[in-house]
Amino acid sequence: SQKIEQNSEALNIQEGKTATLTCNYTNYSPAYLQWYRQDPGRGPVFLLLIRENEKEKRKERLKVTFDTTLKQSLFHITASQPADSATYLCALDPRDNYGQNFVFGPGTRLSVLP
Amino acid sequence: NAGVTQTPKFQVLKTGQSMTLQCAQDMNHNSMYWYRQDPGMGLRLIYYSASEGTTDKGEVPNGYNVSRLNKREFSLRLESAAPSQTSVYFCASSERWGAEEKLFFGSGTQLSVL
Protein backbone atom coordinates (compact mmCIF):
# COMPACT_ATOMS: atom_id res chain seq x y z
CA SER A 1 0.00 0.00 0.00
CA GLN A 2 1.04 3.60 -0.43
CA LYS A 3 1.88 5.60 2.64
CA ILE A 4 3.95 8.40 4.10
CA GLU A 5 5.52 8.21 7.54
CA GLN A 6 7.17 10.87 9.63
CA ASN A 7 9.76 9.60 12.06
CA SER A 8 8.05 10.42 15.29
CA GLU A 9 4.88 11.98 16.52
CA ALA A 10 6.80 14.35 18.80
CA LEU A 11 10.38 15.56 19.09
CA ASN A 12 11.89 17.62 21.92
CA ILE A 13 15.21 19.39 21.50
CA GLN A 14 17.20 22.02 23.33
CA GLU A 15 17.35 25.58 22.04
CA GLY A 16 20.36 26.14 19.79
CA LYS A 17 20.55 22.52 18.61
CA THR A 18 19.71 21.24 15.15
CA ALA A 19 16.33 19.56 14.77
CA THR A 20 16.12 16.79 12.17
CA LEU A 21 12.73 15.52 11.03
CA THR A 22 12.29 12.54 8.72
CA CYS A 23 9.71 11.80 6.06
CA ASN A 24 9.65 8.32 4.50
CA TYR A 25 7.34 7.16 1.76
CA THR A 26 6.59 3.88 0.02
CA ASN A 27 5.15 3.09 -3.40
CA TYR A 28 5.24 6.66 -4.69
CA SER A 29 7.52 8.29 -7.25
CA PRO A 30 6.93 11.98 -6.53
CA ALA A 31 8.13 14.71 -8.82
CA TYR A 32 8.59 16.92 -5.77
CA LEU A 33 8.11 17.00 -2.03
CA GLN A 34 7.04 19.86 0.23
CA TRP A 35 7.30 20.77 3.88
CA TYR A 36 4.66 22.76 5.75
CA ARG A 37 4.54 24.24 9.23
CA GLN A 38 1.34 24.12 11.30
CA ASP A 39 0.77 26.05 14.52
CA PRO A 40 -2.02 25.06 16.95
CA GLY A 41 -5.42 26.18 15.73
CA ARG A 42 -4.04 27.32 12.37
CA GLY A 43 -3.78 25.92 8.88
CA PRO A 44 -0.48 24.63 7.47
CA VAL A 45 1.88 27.16 5.93
CA PHE A 46 4.21 26.29 3.04
CA LEU A 47 7.93 26.32 3.85
CA LEU A 48 9.97 24.60 1.16
CA LEU A 49 9.66 22.55 -2.01
CA ILE A 50 12.36 20.20 -3.31
CA ARG A 51 12.30 18.54 -6.72
CA GLU A 52 13.26 14.94 -7.48
CA ASN A 53 16.45 16.06 -9.26
CA GLU A 54 17.56 18.25 -6.33
CA LYS A 55 19.55 16.73 -3.49
CA GLU A 56 19.32 19.68 -1.12
CA LYS A 57 17.55 23.00 -0.71
CA ARG A 58 18.13 25.74 1.86
CA LYS A 59 16.15 28.69 3.14
CA GLU A 60 17.64 30.69 6.00
CA ARG A 61 17.97 28.20 8.92
CA LEU A 62 16.03 25.49 7.10
CA LYS A 63 17.53 22.72 4.99
CA VAL A 64 15.71 19.94 3.15
CA THR A 65 17.25 16.89 1.49
CA PHE A 66 15.56 14.45 -0.85
CA ASP A 67 16.83 10.95 -1.56
CA THR A 68 14.63 9.24 -4.16
CA THR A 69 16.59 5.99 -3.80
CA LEU A 70 15.93 5.77 -0.06
CA LYS A 71 12.48 7.32 -0.58
CA GLN A 72 13.23 9.77 2.20
CA SER A 73 13.35 13.49 2.89
CA LEU A 74 15.11 15.07 5.86
CA PHE A 75 14.12 18.48 7.22
CA HIS A 76 16.68 20.31 9.35
CA ILE A 77 16.28 23.43 11.47
CA THR A 78 19.65 24.75 12.60
CA ALA A 79 20.16 26.95 15.67
CA SER A 80 16.62 26.09 16.74
CA GLN A 81 14.55 28.58 18.74
CA PRO A 82 11.44 28.18 20.91
CA ALA A 83 9.55 30.02 18.14
CA ASP A 84 10.26 27.02 15.87
CA SER A 85 7.97 24.88 18.05
CA ALA A 86 5.16 23.67 15.79
CA THR A 87 4.00 20.63 13.87
CA TYR A 88 5.80 20.01 10.60
CA LEU A 89 4.13 18.15 7.75
CA CYS A 90 5.65 16.65 4.66
CA ALA A 91 3.57 16.36 1.51
CA LEU A 92 4.29 14.82 -1.82
CA ASP A 93 2.91 14.99 -5.28
CA PRO A 94 1.82 11.42 -6.09
CA ARG A 95 2.15 12.09 -9.82
CA ASP A 96 -1.37 11.11 -10.60
CA ASN A 97 -4.00 13.62 -11.72
CA TYR A 98 -1.07 15.81 -12.80
CA GLY A 99 -0.48 17.32 -9.41
CA GLN A 100 -4.06 18.04 -8.52
CA ASN A 101 -3.75 16.13 -5.26
CA PHE A 102 -1.20 16.07 -2.50
CA VAL A 103 -0.56 13.29 -0.01
CA PHE A 104 0.38 14.40 3.49
CA GLY A 105 2.27 12.70 6.26
CA PRO A 106 0.81 12.68 9.80
CA GLY A 107 3.25 15.35 11.01
CA THR A 108 5.92 15.66 13.70
CA ARG A 109 5.29 17.96 16.66
CA LEU A 110 8.54 19.75 17.46
CA SER A 111 9.13 21.37 20.83
CA VAL A 112 12.23 23.53 21.26
CA LEU A 113 12.99 23.89 24.95
CA PRO A 114 14.64 27.09 26.25
CA ASN B 1 -4.84 40.50 1.63
CA ALA B 2 -6.97 37.90 3.45
CA GLY B 3 -5.80 34.78 1.58
CA VAL B 4 -8.16 31.85 2.31
CA THR B 5 -11.08 32.58 4.64
CA GLN B 6 -13.20 29.85 6.22
CA THR B 7 -16.37 30.12 8.24
CA PRO B 8 -17.37 29.14 10.85
CA LYS B 9 -14.34 28.50 13.07
CA PHE B 10 -16.24 26.20 15.43
CA GLN B 11 -19.46 24.23 15.07
CA VAL B 12 -21.30 21.65 17.14
CA LEU B 13 -23.95 19.53 15.42
CA LYS B 14 -26.26 16.76 16.47
CA THR B 15 -26.26 13.54 14.49
CA GLY B 16 -28.42 13.95 11.41
CA GLN B 17 -28.18 17.73 11.20
CA SER B 18 -26.88 19.42 8.07
CA MET B 19 -24.55 22.33 7.58
CA THR B 20 -22.38 24.08 5.02
CA LEU B 21 -18.80 25.16 5.53
CA GLN B 22 -17.89 28.24 3.55
CA CYS B 23 -14.55 29.03 1.96
CA ALA B 24 -13.36 31.98 -0.12
CA GLN B 25 -9.98 32.93 -1.53
CA ASP B 26 -8.86 36.26 -2.91
CA MET B 27 -5.67 35.12 -4.69
CA ASN B 28 -7.31 34.35 -8.05
CA HIS B 29 -6.33 30.68 -7.79
CA ASN B 30 -7.98 28.17 -10.07
CA SER B 31 -7.74 25.12 -7.80
CA MET B 32 -9.43 24.75 -4.43
CA TYR B 33 -9.54 21.86 -1.95
CA TRP B 34 -11.29 20.56 1.14
CA TYR B 35 -9.29 18.46 3.61
CA ARG B 36 -10.05 16.94 6.96
CA GLN B 37 -7.41 16.48 9.64
CA ASP B 38 -7.66 13.78 12.30
CA PRO B 39 -5.08 12.95 14.98
CA GLY B 40 -2.33 10.66 13.69
CA MET B 41 -3.78 10.48 10.17
CA GLY B 42 -2.58 13.60 8.45
CA LEU B 43 -4.60 15.69 6.08
CA ARG B 44 -6.96 13.72 3.86
CA LEU B 45 -8.52 15.13 0.72
CA ILE B 46 -12.32 15.18 0.63
CA TYR B 47 -13.02 16.99 -2.64
CA TYR B 48 -11.20 19.33 -4.94
CA SER B 49 -12.02 21.70 -7.76
CA ALA B 50 -9.46 22.23 -10.50
CA SER B 51 -11.35 25.18 -11.91
CA GLU B 52 -14.66 27.00 -11.71
CA GLY B 53 -17.46 24.64 -12.66
CA THR B 54 -15.60 21.38 -11.96
CA THR B 55 -15.34 19.23 -8.85
CA ASP B 56 -13.80 15.82 -8.19
CA LYS B 57 -13.76 13.34 -5.35
CA GLY B 58 -10.71 12.91 -3.20
CA GLU B 59 -9.73 10.15 -0.81
CA VAL B 60 -12.68 10.42 1.63
CA PRO B 61 -15.74 11.94 -0.15
CA ASN B 62 -18.54 9.85 1.41
CA GLY B 63 -21.04 11.92 3.37
CA TYR B 64 -19.99 15.22 1.79
CA ASN B 65 -20.97 17.37 -1.17
CA VAL B 66 -19.29 20.44 -2.59
CA SER B 67 -20.16 23.44 -4.72
CA ARG B 68 -17.73 25.63 -6.62
CA LEU B 69 -19.94 28.71 -6.68
CA ASN B 70 -17.48 30.86 -8.62
CA LYS B 71 -13.72 31.20 -8.86
CA ARG B 72 -13.46 32.59 -5.32
CA GLU B 73 -15.81 30.33 -3.37
CA PHE B 74 -15.86 26.59 -2.65
CA SER B 75 -18.32 25.25 -0.08
CA LEU B 76 -18.53 21.88 1.68
CA ARG B 77 -21.88 20.46 2.77
CA LEU B 78 -22.69 17.75 5.26
CA GLU B 79 -26.22 16.59 4.50
CA SER B 80 -26.67 14.33 7.53
CA ALA B 81 -23.83 14.68 10.00
CA ALA B 82 -22.40 11.60 11.72
CA PRO B 83 -20.04 11.34 14.72
CA SER B 84 -17.36 10.00 12.34
CA GLN B 85 -17.32 13.43 10.72
CA THR B 86 -16.01 15.05 13.88
CA SER B 87 -12.76 16.57 12.67
CA VAL B 88 -10.95 19.75 11.76
CA TYR B 89 -11.71 20.85 8.21
CA PHE B 90 -9.37 22.92 6.10
CA CYS B 91 -10.01 24.68 2.83
CA ALA B 92 -7.05 25.40 0.59
CA SER B 93 -6.28 26.92 -2.77
CA SER B 94 -3.22 26.36 -4.87
CA GLU B 95 -0.82 28.34 -6.96
CA ARG B 96 0.81 26.57 -9.86
CA TRP B 97 4.19 27.15 -11.45
CA GLY B 98 4.52 24.75 -14.37
CA ALA B 99 4.05 21.25 -12.96
CA GLU B 100 4.42 22.32 -9.32
CA GLU B 101 1.74 23.50 -6.92
CA LYS B 102 1.88 25.17 -3.54
CA LEU B 103 -1.08 25.07 -1.16
CA PHE B 104 -2.48 28.00 0.82
CA PHE B 105 -4.72 27.00 3.73
CA GLY B 106 -7.47 28.65 5.69
CA SER B 107 -7.42 28.60 9.48
CA GLY B 108 -9.79 25.65 9.78
CA THR B 109 -13.21 24.73 11.13
CA GLN B 110 -13.40 22.53 14.21
CA LEU B 111 -16.54 20.42 13.89
CA SER B 112 -18.00 18.21 16.60
CA VAL B 113 -20.90 15.89 15.85
CA LEU B 114 -22.66 14.57 18.94
PDB file of C-alpha atoms in Angstrom:
ATOM      1  CA  SER A   1       0.000   0.000   0.000  1.00  0.00           C
ATOM      2  CA  GLN A   2       1.042   3.597  -0.432  1.00  0.00           C
ATOM      3  CA  LYS A   3       1.880   5.605   2.641  1.00  0.00           C
ATOM      4  CA  ILE A   4       3.950   8.402   4.098  1.00  0.00           C
ATOM      5  CA  GLU A   5       5.524   8.207   7.545  1.00  0.00           C
ATOM      6  CA  GLN A   6       7.172  10.871   9.634  1.00  0.00           C
ATOM      7  CA  ASN A   7       9.759   9.596  12.062  1.00  0.00           C
ATOM      8  CA  SER A   8       8.045  10.422  15.288  1.00  0.00           C
ATOM      9  CA  GLU A   9       4.876  11.983  16.525  1.00  0.00           C
ATOM     10  CA  ALA A  10       6.804  14.348  18.805  1.00  0.00           C
ATOM     11  CA  LEU A  11      10.382  15.561  19.086  1.00  0.00           C
ATOM     12  CA  ASN A  12      11.887  17.615  21.918  1.00  0.00           C
ATOM     13  CA  ILE A  13      15.205  19.386  21.499  1.00  0.00           C
ATOM     14  CA  GLN A  14      17.199  22.019  23.333  1.00  0.00           C
ATOM     15  CA  GLU A  15      17.354  25.581  22.036  1.00  0.00           C
ATOM     16  CA  GLY A  16      20.361  26.136  19.785  1.00  0.00           C
ATOM     17  CA  LYS A  17      20.552  22.524  18.613  1.00  0.00           C
ATOM     18  CA  THR A  18      19.707  21.242  15.149  1.00  0.00           C
ATOM     19  CA  ALA A  19      16.329  19.564  14.774  1.00  0.00           C
ATOM     20  CA  THR A  20      16.118  16.793  12.174  1.00  0.00           C
ATOM     21  CA  LEU A  21      12.726  15.516  11.035  1.00  0.00           C
ATOM     22  CA  THR A  22      12.290  12.543   8.722  1.00  0.00           C
ATOM     23  CA  CYS A  23       9.711  11.805   6.060  1.00  0.00           C
ATOM     24  CA  ASN A  24       9.651   8.323   4.500  1.00  0.00           C
ATOM     25  CA  TYR A  25       7.339   7.156   1.758  1.00  0.00           C
ATOM     26  CA  THR A  26       6.591   3.882   0.016  1.00  0.00           C
ATOM     27  CA  ASN A  27       5.149   3.089  -3.399  1.00  0.00           C
ATOM     28  CA  TYR A  28       5.244   6.656  -4.685  1.00  0.00           C
ATOM     29  CA  SER A  29       7.516   8.290  -7.252  1.00  0.00           C
ATOM     30  CA  PRO A  30       6.930  11.975  -6.525  1.00  0.00           C
ATOM     31  CA  ALA A  31       8.126  14.708  -8.817  1.00  0.00           C
ATOM     32  CA  TYR A  32       8.593  16.919  -5.769  1.00  0.00           C
ATOM     33  CA  LEU A  33       8.106  17.001  -2.032  1.00  0.00           C
ATOM     34  CA  GLN A  34       7.037  19.862   0.228  1.00  0.00           C
ATOM     35  CA  TRP A  35       7.301  20.767   3.880  1.00  0.00           C
ATOM     36  CA  TYR A  36       4.660  22.760   5.745  1.00  0.00           C
ATOM     37  CA  ARG A  37       4.539  24.237   9.231  1.00  0.00           C
ATOM     38  CA  GLN A  38       1.344  24.118  11.298  1.00  0.00           C
ATOM     39  CA  ASP A  39       0.770  26.051  14.518  1.00  0.00           C
ATOM     40  CA  PRO A  40      -2.020  25.056  16.953  1.00  0.00           C
ATOM     41  CA  GLY A  41      -5.421  26.183  15.727  1.00  0.00           C
ATOM     42  CA  ARG A  42      -4.038  27.316  12.373  1.00  0.00           C
ATOM     43  CA  GLY A  43      -3.779  25.919   8.882  1.00  0.00           C
ATOM     44  CA  PRO A  44      -0.483  24.626   7.465  1.00  0.00           C
ATOM     45  CA  VAL A  45       1.884  27.159   5.926  1.00  0.00           C
ATOM     46  CA  PHE A  46       4.206  26.288   3.041  1.00  0.00           C
ATOM     47  CA  LEU A  47       7.930  26.316   3.854  1.00  0.00           C
ATOM     48  CA  LEU A  48       9.974  24.600   1.157  1.00  0.00           C
ATOM     49  CA  LEU A  49       9.662  22.546  -2.014  1.00  0.00           C
ATOM     50  CA  ILE A  50      12.358  20.198  -3.313  1.00  0.00           C
ATOM     51  CA  ARG A  51      12.298  18.544  -6.715  1.00  0.00           C
ATOM     52  CA  GLU A  52      13.255  14.939  -7.483  1.00  0.00           C
ATOM     53  CA  ASN A  53      16.446  16.064  -9.264  1.00  0.00           C
ATOM     54  CA  GLU A  54      17.557  18.254  -6.327  1.00  0.00           C
ATOM     55  CA  LYS A  55      19.548  16.730  -3.490  1.00  0.00           C
ATOM     56  CA  GLU A  56      19.322  19.683  -1.124  1.00  0.00           C
ATOM     57  CA  LYS A  57      17.551  23.000  -0.706  1.00  0.00           C
ATOM     58  CA  ARG A  58      18.129  25.737   1.857  1.00  0.00           C
ATOM     59  CA  LYS A  59      16.146  28.688   3.144  1.00  0.00           C
ATOM     60  CA  GLU A  60      17.640  30.688   6.000  1.00  0.00           C
ATOM     61  CA  ARG A  61      17.973  28.204   8.916  1.00  0.00           C
ATOM     62  CA  LEU A  62      16.031  25.486   7.102  1.00  0.00           C
ATOM     63  CA  LYS A  63      17.527  22.720   4.986  1.00  0.00           C
ATOM     64  CA  VAL A  64      15.713  19.943   3.155  1.00  0.00           C
ATOM     65  CA  THR A  65      17.252  16.886   1.495  1.00  0.00           C
ATOM     66  CA  PHE A  66      15.558  14.455  -0.852  1.00  0.00           C
ATOM     67  CA  ASP A  67      16.834  10.953  -1.564  1.00  0.00           C
ATOM     68  CA  THR A  68      14.629   9.242  -4.155  1.00  0.00           C
ATOM     69  CA  THR A  69      16.590   5.985  -3.804  1.00  0.00           C
ATOM     70  CA  LEU A  70      15.925   5.772  -0.059  1.00  0.00           C
ATOM     71  CA  LYS A  71      12.477   7.325  -0.581  1.00  0.00           C
ATOM     72  CA  GLN A  72      13.229   9.774   2.195  1.00  0.00           C
ATOM     73  CA  SER A  73      13.345  13.494   2.890  1.00  0.00           C
ATOM     74  CA  LEU A  74      15.105  15.073   5.864  1.00  0.00           C
ATOM     75  CA  PHE A  75      14.118  18.481   7.220  1.00  0.00           C
ATOM     76  CA  HIS A  76      16.678  20.312   9.350  1.00  0.00           C
ATOM     77  CA  ILE A  77      16.277  23.428  11.472  1.00  0.00           C
ATOM     78  CA  THR A  78      19.653  24.749  12.598  1.00  0.00           C
ATOM     79  CA  ALA A  79      20.161  26.950  15.673  1.00  0.00           C
ATOM     80  CA  SER A  80      16.625  26.091  16.743  1.00  0.00           C
ATOM     81  CA  GLN A  81      14.550  28.582  18.738  1.00  0.00           C
ATOM     82  CA  PRO A  82      11.444  28.175  20.909  1.00  0.00           C
ATOM     83  CA  ALA A  83       9.546  30.020  18.135  1.00  0.00           C
ATOM     84  CA  ASP A  84      10.260  27.018  15.875  1.00  0.00           C
ATOM     85  CA  SER A  85       7.969  24.883  18.051  1.00  0.00           C
ATOM     86  CA  ALA A  86       5.162  23.665  15.787  1.00  0.00           C
ATOM     87  CA  THR A  87       3.998  20.626  13.867  1.00  0.00           C
ATOM     88  CA  TYR A  88       5.802  20.005  10.595  1.00  0.00           C
ATOM     89  CA  LEU A  89       4.125  18.155   7.749  1.00  0.00           C
ATOM     90  CA  CYS A  90       5.649  16.653   4.657  1.00  0.00           C
ATOM     91  CA  ALA A  91       3.574  16.361   1.515  1.00  0.00           C
ATOM     92  CA  LEU A  92       4.287  14.824  -1.820  1.00  0.00           C
ATOM     93  CA  ASP A  93       2.911  14.993  -5.283  1.00  0.00           C
ATOM     94  CA  PRO A  94       1.823  11.419  -6.092  1.00  0.00           C
ATOM     95  CA  ARG A  95       2.147  12.092  -9.817  1.00  0.00           C
ATOM     96  CA  ASP A  96      -1.369  11.107 -10.604  1.00  0.00           C
ATOM     97  CA  ASN A  97      -4.004  13.618 -11.724  1.00  0.00           C
ATOM     98  CA  TYR A  98      -1.066  15.807 -12.802  1.00  0.00           C
ATOM     99  CA  GLY A  99      -0.480  17.322  -9.408  1.00  0.00           C
ATOM    100  CA  GLN A 100      -4.063  18.036  -8.517  1.00  0.00           C
ATOM    101  CA  ASN A 101      -3.750  16.134  -5.263  1.00  0.00           C
ATOM    102  CA  PHE A 102      -1.204  16.067  -2.497  1.00  0.00           C
ATOM    103  CA  VAL A 103      -0.562  13.287  -0.014  1.00  0.00           C
ATOM    104  CA  PHE A 104       0.376  14.399   3.492  1.00  0.00           C
ATOM    105  CA  GLY A 105       2.272  12.699   6.261  1.00  0.00           C
ATOM    106  CA  PRO A 106       0.814  12.682   9.798  1.00  0.00           C
ATOM    107  CA  GLY A 107       3.246  15.354  11.012  1.00  0.00           C
ATOM    108  CA  THR A 108       5.917  15.660  13.700  1.00  0.00           C
ATOM    109  CA  ARG A 109       5.290  17.961  16.658  1.00  0.00           C
ATOM    110  CA  LEU A 110       8.540  19.749  17.458  1.00  0.00           C
ATOM    111  CA  SER A 111       9.129  21.370  20.829  1.00  0.00           C
ATOM    112  CA  VAL A 112      12.229  23.526  21.265  1.00  0.00           C
ATOM    113  CA  LEU A 113      12.987  23.886  24.950  1.00  0.00           C
ATOM    114  CA  PRO A 114      14.643  27.092  26.254  1.00  0.00           C
TER     115      PRO A 114
ATOM    116  CA  ASN B   1      -4.844  40.499   1.627  1.00  0.00           C
ATOM    117  CA  ALA B   2      -6.969  37.896   3.449  1.00  0.00           C
ATOM    118  CA  GLY B   3      -5.795  34.776   1.577  1.00  0.00           C
ATOM    119  CA  VAL B   4      -8.157  31.847   2.308  1.00  0.00           C
ATOM    120  CA  THR B   5     -11.080  32.583   4.636  1.00  0.00           C
ATOM    121  CA  GLN B   6     -13.197  29.850   6.223  1.00  0.00           C
ATOM    122  CA  THR B   7     -16.372  30.121   8.245  1.00  0.00           C
ATOM    123  CA  PRO B   8     -17.366  29.138  10.845  1.00  0.00           C
ATOM    124  CA  LYS B   9     -14.337  28.497  13.073  1.00  0.00           C
ATOM    125  CA  PHE B  10     -16.236  26.199  15.427  1.00  0.00           C
ATOM    126  CA  GLN B  11     -19.465  24.228  15.073  1.00  0.00           C
ATOM    127  CA  VAL B  12     -21.301  21.648  17.140  1.00  0.00           C
ATOM    128  CA  LEU B  13     -23.945  19.531  15.424  1.00  0.00           C
ATOM    129  CA  LYS B  14     -26.256  16.757  16.469  1.00  0.00           C
ATOM    130  CA  THR B  15     -26.256  13.536  14.488  1.00  0.00           C
ATOM    131  CA  GLY B  16     -28.417  13.953  11.408  1.00  0.00           C
ATOM    132  CA  GLN B  17     -28.182  17.733  11.198  1.00  0.00           C
ATOM    133  CA  SER B  18     -26.885  19.418   8.068  1.00  0.00           C
ATOM    134  CA  MET B  19     -24.547  22.326   7.584  1.00  0.00           C
ATOM    135  CA  THR B  20     -22.383  24.076   5.016  1.00  0.00           C
ATOM    136  CA  LEU B  21     -18.795  25.161   5.526  1.00  0.00           C
ATOM    137  CA  GLN B  22     -17.895  28.245   3.545  1.00  0.00           C
ATOM    138  CA  CYS B  23     -14.545  29.034   1.957  1.00  0.00           C
ATOM    139  CA  ALA B  24     -13.359  31.982  -0.121  1.00  0.00           C
ATOM    140  CA  GLN B  25      -9.977  32.927  -1.534  1.00  0.00           C
ATOM    141  CA  ASP B  26      -8.858  36.264  -2.913  1.00  0.00           C
ATOM    142  CA  MET B  27      -5.673  35.118  -4.687  1.00  0.00           C
ATOM    143  CA  ASN B  28      -7.312  34.351  -8.047  1.00  0.00           C
ATOM    144  CA  HIS B  29      -6.331  30.679  -7.787  1.00  0.00           C
ATOM    145  CA  ASN B  30      -7.981  28.168 -10.070  1.00  0.00           C
ATOM    146  CA  SER B  31      -7.745  25.124  -7.798  1.00  0.00           C
ATOM    147  CA  MET B  32      -9.425  24.749  -4.425  1.00  0.00           C
ATOM    148  CA  TYR B  33      -9.545  21.860  -1.955  1.00  0.00           C
ATOM    149  CA  TRP B  34     -11.286  20.564   1.144  1.00  0.00           C
ATOM    150  CA  TYR B  35      -9.288  18.464   3.611  1.00  0.00           C
ATOM    151  CA  ARG B  36     -10.049  16.936   6.964  1.00  0.00           C
ATOM    152  CA  GLN B  37      -7.413  16.480   9.643  1.00  0.00           C
ATOM    153  CA  ASP B  38      -7.661  13.785  12.302  1.00  0.00           C
ATOM    154  CA  PRO B  39      -5.078  12.948  14.976  1.00  0.00           C
ATOM    155  CA  GLY B  40      -2.330  10.660  13.690  1.00  0.00           C
ATOM    156  CA  MET B  41      -3.780  10.485  10.174  1.00  0.00           C
ATOM    157  CA  GLY B  42      -2.583  13.599   8.453  1.00  0.00           C
ATOM    158  CA  LEU B  43      -4.602  15.691   6.078  1.00  0.00           C
ATOM    159  CA  ARG B  44      -6.958  13.719   3.864  1.00  0.00           C
ATOM    160  CA  LEU B  45      -8.519  15.131   0.723  1.00  0.00           C
ATOM    161  CA  ILE B  46     -12.317  15.182   0.631  1.00  0.00           C
ATOM    162  CA  TYR B  47     -13.024  16.989  -2.645  1.00  0.00           C
ATOM    163  CA  TYR B  48     -11.201  19.331  -4.943  1.00  0.00           C
ATOM    164  CA  SER B  49     -12.019  21.697  -7.762  1.00  0.00           C
ATOM    165  CA  ALA B  50      -9.463  22.230 -10.497  1.00  0.00           C
ATOM    166  CA  SER B  51     -11.354  25.182 -11.914  1.00  0.00           C
ATOM    167  CA  GLU B  52     -14.658  26.998 -11.708  1.00  0.00           C
ATOM    168  CA  GLY B  53     -17.464  24.636 -12.659  1.00  0.00           C
ATOM    169  CA  THR B  54     -15.596  21.379 -11.960  1.00  0.00           C
ATOM    170  CA  THR B  55     -15.343  19.233  -8.851  1.00  0.00           C
ATOM    171  CA  ASP B  56     -13.799  15.817  -8.193  1.00  0.00           C
ATOM    172  CA  LYS B  57     -13.759  13.338  -5.347  1.00  0.00           C
ATOM    173  CA  GLY B  58     -10.715  12.912  -3.204  1.00  0.00           C
ATOM    174  CA  GLU B  59      -9.732  10.151  -0.812  1.00  0.00           C
ATOM    175  CA  VAL B  60     -12.684  10.423   1.628  1.00  0.00           C
ATOM    176  CA  PRO B  61     -15.740  11.936  -0.148  1.00  0.00           C
ATOM    177  CA  ASN B  62     -18.537   9.846   1.414  1.00  0.00           C
ATOM    178  CA  GLY B  63     -21.045  11.925   3.370  1.00  0.00           C
ATOM    179  CA  TYR B  64     -19.990  15.217   1.788  1.00  0.00           C
ATOM    180  CA  ASN B  65     -20.974  17.369  -1.172  1.00  0.00           C
ATOM    181  CA  VAL B  66     -19.294  20.437  -2.586  1.00  0.00           C
ATOM    182  CA  SER B  67     -20.158  23.438  -4.724  1.00  0.00           C
ATOM    183  CA  ARG B  68     -17.733  25.630  -6.622  1.00  0.00           C
ATOM    184  CA  LEU B  69     -19.938  28.708  -6.680  1.00  0.00           C
ATOM    185  CA  ASN B  70     -17.479  30.860  -8.622  1.00  0.00           C
ATOM    186  CA  LYS B  71     -13.715  31.200  -8.862  1.00  0.00           C
ATOM    187  CA  ARG B  72     -13.463  32.589  -5.322  1.00  0.00           C
ATOM    188  CA  GLU B  73     -15.805  30.325  -3.370  1.00  0.00           C
ATOM    189  CA  PHE B  74     -15.858  26.591  -2.651  1.00  0.00           C
ATOM    190  CA  SER B  75     -18.322  25.247  -0.078  1.00  0.00           C
ATOM    191  CA  LEU B  76     -18.526  21.882   1.676  1.00  0.00           C
ATOM    192  CA  ARG B  77     -21.879  20.465   2.772  1.00  0.00           C
ATOM    193  CA  LEU B  78     -22.686  17.749   5.255  1.00  0.00           C
ATOM    194  CA  GLU B  79     -26.221  16.595   4.499  1.00  0.00           C
ATOM    195  CA  SER B  80     -26.669  14.328   7.532  1.00  0.00           C
ATOM    196  CA  ALA B  81     -23.833  14.681  10.000  1.00  0.00           C
ATOM    197  CA  ALA B  82     -22.396  11.595  11.719  1.00  0.00           C
ATOM    198  CA  PRO B  83     -20.041  11.340  14.719  1.00  0.00           C
ATOM    199  CA  SER B  84     -17.361  10.001  12.341  1.00  0.00           C
ATOM    200  CA  GLN B  85     -17.317  13.433  10.724  1.00  0.00           C
ATOM    201  CA  THR B  86     -16.009  15.046  13.883  1.00  0.00           C
ATOM    202  CA  SER B  87     -12.763  16.565  12.674  1.00  0.00           C
ATOM    203  CA  VAL B  88     -10.948  19.753  11.761  1.00  0.00           C
ATOM    204  CA  TYR B  89     -11.713  20.853   8.212  1.00  0.00           C
ATOM    205  CA  PHE B  90      -9.367  22.925   6.096  1.00  0.00           C
ATOM    206  CA  CYS B  91     -10.014  24.679   2.834  1.00  0.00           C
ATOM    207  CA  ALA B  92      -7.045  25.401   0.591  1.00  0.00           C
ATOM    208  CA  SER B  93      -6.280  26.920  -2.767  1.00  0.00           C
ATOM    209  CA  SER B  94      -3.219  26.364  -4.866  1.00  0.00           C
ATOM    210  CA  GLU B  95      -0.825  28.341  -6.964  1.00  0.00           C
ATOM    211  CA  ARG B  96       0.808  26.571  -9.862  1.00  0.00           C
ATOM    212  CA  TRP B  97       4.192  27.153 -11.455  1.00  0.00           C
ATOM    213  CA  GLY B  98       4.521  24.751 -14.367  1.00  0.00           C
ATOM    214  CA  ALA B  99       4.053  21.251 -12.959  1.00  0.00           C
ATOM    215  CA  GLU B 100       4.420  22.317  -9.322  1.00  0.00           C
ATOM    216  CA  GLU B 101       1.745  23.502  -6.922  1.00  0.00           C
ATOM    217  CA  LYS B 102       1.877  25.170  -3.535  1.00  0.00           C
ATOM    218  CA  LEU B 103      -1.080  25.072  -1.162  1.00  0.00           C
ATOM    219  CA  PHE B 104      -2.481  28.003   0.822  1.00  0.00           C
ATOM    220  CA  PHE B 105      -4.719  26.995   3.729  1.00  0.00           C
ATOM    221  CA  GLY B 106      -7.468  28.647   5.690  1.00  0.00           C
ATOM    222  CA  SER B 107      -7.425  28.600   9.484  1.00  0.00           C
ATOM    223  CA  GLY B 108      -9.789  25.649   9.777  1.00  0.00           C
ATOM    224  CA  THR B 109     -13.214  24.726  11.128  1.00  0.00           C
ATOM    225  CA  GLN B 110     -13.399  22.533  14.215  1.00  0.00           C
ATOM    226  CA  LEU B 111     -16.540  20.424  13.892  1.00  0.00           C
ATOM    227  CA  SER B 112     -18.001  18.212  16.599  1.00  0.00           C
ATOM    228  CA  VAL B 113     -20.902  15.888  15.845  1.00  0.00           C
ATOM    229  CA  LEU B 114     -22.659  14.575  18.942  1.00  0.00           C
TER     230      LEU B 114
END
